[in-house]
């Protein structure tokens, strides 16, 4: 009798694409400097599903840099999850919050400071925001937003047009609020 793999094996054989939502400048600096991402818990299905090889489009919210009237919500980089999300030996404390689970990520390029792909102008054409109308930003109240293949293609094409620079060349303005590694109990 022919044995077929479990259907879940087919599901994870493909790379998934996510919008990685960052709403705090200190957290952004930590993420890009340490090449790690931390999450508050494993309750969200997207966080549990994040796997090595998945693509992460790094999105900074309007409030990320503490000036939402000046700043725009932008996709500033595309990277990759390089490990599964697991409990951390030591929780990370960033932006006044504690994050006990996380994964390794790789971002090798980013848009120059103040540049990137403005998400608000694209939401009408993105599957991830279908049916949300003017309330599209409600979907950004989670750390990961699943993207369709079409969404990922559009974001990558727009981001490539910026164009991204080597991370080492543009890291300083993004990381200026994160100067030294801080762990639970520091501060």
CSV table of C-alpha atoms in Angstrom, one decimal:
chain,number,residue,atom,x,y,z
A,1,UNK,CA,0.0,0.0,0.0
A,2,UNK,CA,1.3,3.5,-0.9
A,3,UNK,CA,1.9,5.7,2.1
A,4,UNK,CA,1.6,9.4,1.6
A,5,UNK,CA,3.1,12.0,3.9
A,6,UNK,CA,0.8,13.8,6.3
A,7,UNK,CA,-0.9,16.9,4.7
A,8,UNK,CA,0.9,19.2,7.2
A,9,UNK,CA,4.2,18.1,5.6
A,10,UNK,CA,3.1,19.6,2.3
A,11,UNK,CA,2.0,22.8,4.0
A,12,UNK,CA,5.4,23.6,5.5
A,13,UNK,CA,7.3,22.5,2.5
A,14,UNK,CA,6.7,26.0,1.2
A,15,UNK,CA,8.2,29.2,2.6
A,16,UNK,CA,5.7,31.5,4.2
A,17,UNK,CA,5.8,35.3,3.9
A,18,UNK,CA,5.0,37.7,6.8
A,19,UNK,CA,4.9,41.4,7.6
A,20,UNK,CA,7.0,41.7,10.8
A,21,UNK,CA,5.4,44.7,12.6
A,22,UNK,CA,7.7,46.8,14.8
A,23,UNK,CA,6.2,49.7,16.7
A,24,UNK,CA,9.1,50.7,18.9
A,25,UNK,CA,12.4,52.3,17.9
A,26,UNK,CA,14.4,50.5,20.6
A,27,UNK,CA,13.0,47.2,19.6
A,28,UNK,CA,13.9,47.9,15.9
A,29,UNK,CA,17.5,48.8,16.9
A,30,UNK,CA,17.8,45.6,18.9
A,31,UNK,CA,16.3,43.4,16.1
A,32,UNK,CA,18.7,44.8,13.4
A,33,UNK,CA,21.7,44.9,15.7
A,34,UNK,CA,21.3,41.4,17.3
A,35,UNK,CA,19.6,39.8,14.3
A,36,UNK,CA,17.0,38.3,16.6
A,37,UNK,CA,13.3,38.7,17.0
A,38,UNK,CA,11.4,38.2,20.3
A,39,UNK,CA,7.7,37.8,20.9
A,40,UNK,CA,5.6,38.2,24.1
A,41,UNK,CA,4.2,34.7,23.9
A,42,UNK,CA,3.3,31.7,21.6
A,43,UNK,CA,-0.4,32.3,21.7
A,44,UNK,CA,-0.7,33.7,18.1
A,45,UNK,CA,-0.8,31.0,15.5
A,46,UNK,CA,1.5,33.0,13.1
A,47,UNK,CA,4.2,33.1,15.8
A,48,UNK,CA,3.9,29.4,16.4
A,49,UNK,CA,4.0,28.7,12.6
A,50,UNK,CA,7.1,30.9,11.8
A,51,UNK,CA,9.8,28.6,10.5
A,52,UNK,CA,13.3,28.8,9.3
A,53,UNK,CA,13.4,30.1,5.7
A,54,UNK,CA,10.2,32.2,6.0
A,55,UNK,CA,10.4,35.7,4.6
A,56,UNK,CA,10.0,38.7,6.9
A,57,UNK,CA,9.1,42.1,5.5
A,58,UNK,CA,10.2,44.5,8.2
A,59,UNK,CA,7.5,47.1,8.8
A,60,UNK,CA,8.0,50.1,11.1
A,61,UNK,CA,4.7,51.7,12.2
A,62,UNK,CA,4.0,55.4,12.1
A,63,UNK,CA,4.6,55.5,15.9
A,64,UNK,CA,7.8,53.5,15.8
A,65,UNK,CA,10.0,56.6,16.0
A,66,UNK,CA,7.7,58.5,18.4
A,67,UNK,CA,6.4,61.0,15.9
A,68,UNK,CA,3.3,59.6,14.1
A,69,UNK,CA,2.4,63.0,12.5
A,70,UNK,CA,5.8,63.2,10.7
A,71,UNK,CA,6.6,59.5,10.1
A,72,UNK,CA,5.0,57.1,7.7
A,73,UNK,CA,4.5,53.4,8.2
A,74,UNK,CA,7.1,51.8,6.0
A,75,UNK,CA,8.4,48.4,4.9
A,76,UNK,CA,12.2,49.0,5.3
A,77,UNK,CA,13.7,45.6,4.7
A,78,UNK,CA,13.2,42.0,3.7
A,79,UNK,CA,14.9,39.2,5.7
A,80,UNK,CA,14.6,35.6,6.7
A,81,UNK,CA,13.7,33.7,9.9
A,82,UNK,CA,16.7,31.4,10.5
A,83,UNK,CA,15.4,29.4,13.4
A,84,UNK,CA,12.1,28.4,14.9
A,85,UNK,CA,10.5,30.4,17.6
A,86,UNK,CA,11.4,28.8,21.0
A,87,UNK,CA,11.5,29.9,24.7
A,88,UNK,CA,14.6,32.0,25.3
A,89,UNK,CA,17.1,31.0,28.0
A,90,UNK,CA,16.9,34.5,29.3
A,91,UNK,CA,13.9,36.7,28.4
A,92,UNK,CA,14.8,39.9,26.5
A,93,UNK,CA,13.7,43.3,27.8
A,94,UNK,CA,13.2,45.9,25.1
A,95,UNK,CA,11.1,49.1,25.1
A,96,UNK,CA,10.0,48.5,28.6
A,97,UNK,CA,8.5,45.0,27.8
A,98,UNK,CA,9.7,41.5,28.4
A,99,UNK,CA,9.8,38.9,25.6
A,100,UNK,CA,10.3,35.3,26.7
A,101,UNK,CA,10.3,33.6,23.2
A,102,UNK,CA,12.1,34.4,20.1
A,103,UNK,CA,14.0,33.3,17.0
A,104,UNK,CA,17.1,34.2,15.0
A,105,UNK,CA,16.6,36.3,11.8
A,106,UNK,CA,18.8,37.7,9.1
A,107,UNK,CA,18.5,41.1,7.6
A,108,UNK,CA,21.4,42.0,5.3
A,109,UNK,CA,20.0,45.1,3.7
A,110,UNK,CA,17.6,47.9,4.6
A,111,UNK,CA,16.2,51.1,3.1
A,112,UNK,CA,18.1,54.2,3.9
A,113,UNK,CA,16.8,56.1,7.0
A,114,UNK,CA,13.5,57.9,6.1
A,115,UNK,CA,12.9,55.7,3.1
A,116,UNK,CA,11.0,52.5,2.4
A,117,UNK,CA,7.7,51.3,1.0
A,118,UNK,CA,4.7,53.2,2.4
A,119,UNK,CA,2.3,50.5,3.3
A,120,UNK,CA,-0.8,52.8,3.5
A,121,UNK,CA,-0.7,53.5,-0.2
A,122,UNK,CA,-0.7,49.8,-1.1
A,123,UNK,CA,-3.3,48.3,1.3
A,124,UNK,CA,-6.2,48.3,-1.2
A,125,UNK,CA,-4.1,45.9,-3.4
A,126,UNK,CA,-2.9,43.6,-0.6
A,127,UNK,CA,-4.7,40.4,0.2
A,128,UNK,CA,-3.6,40.7,3.8
A,129,UNK,CA,-5.9,43.7,4.2
A,130,UNK,CA,-8.8,42.6,2.1
A,131,UNK,CA,-12.2,43.7,3.5
A,132,UNK,CA,-10.8,46.0,6.1
A,133,UNK,CA,-11.5,49.3,4.4
A,134,UNK,CA,-10.4,52.3,6.4
A,135,UNK,CA,-9.7,50.1,9.4
A,136,UNK,CA,-6.8,48.3,7.8
A,137,UNK,CA,-4.3,49.3,10.5
A,138,UNK,CA,-6.2,47.0,13.0
A,139,UNK,CA,-4.4,44.1,11.3
A,140,UNK,CA,-1.1,45.6,12.4
A,141,UNK,CA,-1.8,45.1,16.1
A,142,UNK,CA,0.0,41.8,16.1
A,143,UNK,CA,3.7,41.0,15.6
A,144,UNK,CA,3.3,39.0,12.3
A,145,UNK,CA,0.8,39.4,9.5
A,146,UNK,CA,0.6,36.6,7.0
A,147,UNK,CA,1.1,37.6,3.4
A,148,UNK,CA,0.0,35.9,0.2
A,149,UNK,CA,2.5,35.2,-2.5
A,150,UNK,CA,1.1,38.1,-4.5
A,151,UNK,CA,1.5,40.5,-1.5
A,152,UNK,CA,5.1,39.4,-1.0
A,153,UNK,CA,5.9,39.8,-4.7
A,154,UNK,CA,4.5,43.3,-4.7
A,155,UNK,CA,6.3,44.4,-1.5
A,156,UNK,CA,9.6,42.9,-2.8
A,157,UNK,CA,9.3,44.7,-6.1
A,158,UNK,CA,8.5,48.0,-4.4
A,159,UNK,CA,11.3,47.5,-1.9
A,160,UNK,CA,13.8,46.7,-4.6
A,161,UNK,CA,12.9,50.0,-6.3
A,162,UNK,CA,14.0,52.0,-3.1
A,163,UNK,CA,16.7,50.4,-3.3
A,164,UNK,CA,17.9,48.7,-0.1
A,165,UNK,CA,21.5,49.3,1.0
A,166,UNK,CA,23.9,47.0,2.9
A,167,UNK,CA,22.7,46.9,6.5
A,168,UNK,CA,26.1,48.0,7.8
A,169,UNK,CA,25.8,51.2,5.7
A,170,UNK,CA,22.4,52.2,7.1
A,171,UNK,CA,22.2,50.6,10.5
A,172,UNK,CA,23.4,53.6,12.7
A,173,UNK,CA,20.2,55.7,12.4
A,174,UNK,CA,18.0,52.7,13.0
A,175,UNK,CA,20.0,51.4,15.9
A,176,UNK,CA,20.8,54.7,17.7
A,177,UNK,CA,18.2,53.9,20.4
A,178,UNK,CA,19.7,50.5,21.1
A,179,UNK,CA,23.3,50.9,22.1
A,180,UNK,CA,24.0,47.9,24.3
A,181,UNK,CA,22.4,44.5,24.8
A,182,UNK,CA,20.0,44.5,27.7
A,183,UNK,CA,18.5,41.4,29.3
A,184,UNK,CA,15.8,40.9,31.9
A,185,UNK,CA,16.9,42.5,35.1
A,186,UNK,CA,19.1,45.2,33.4
A,187,UNK,CA,18.1,48.8,33.8
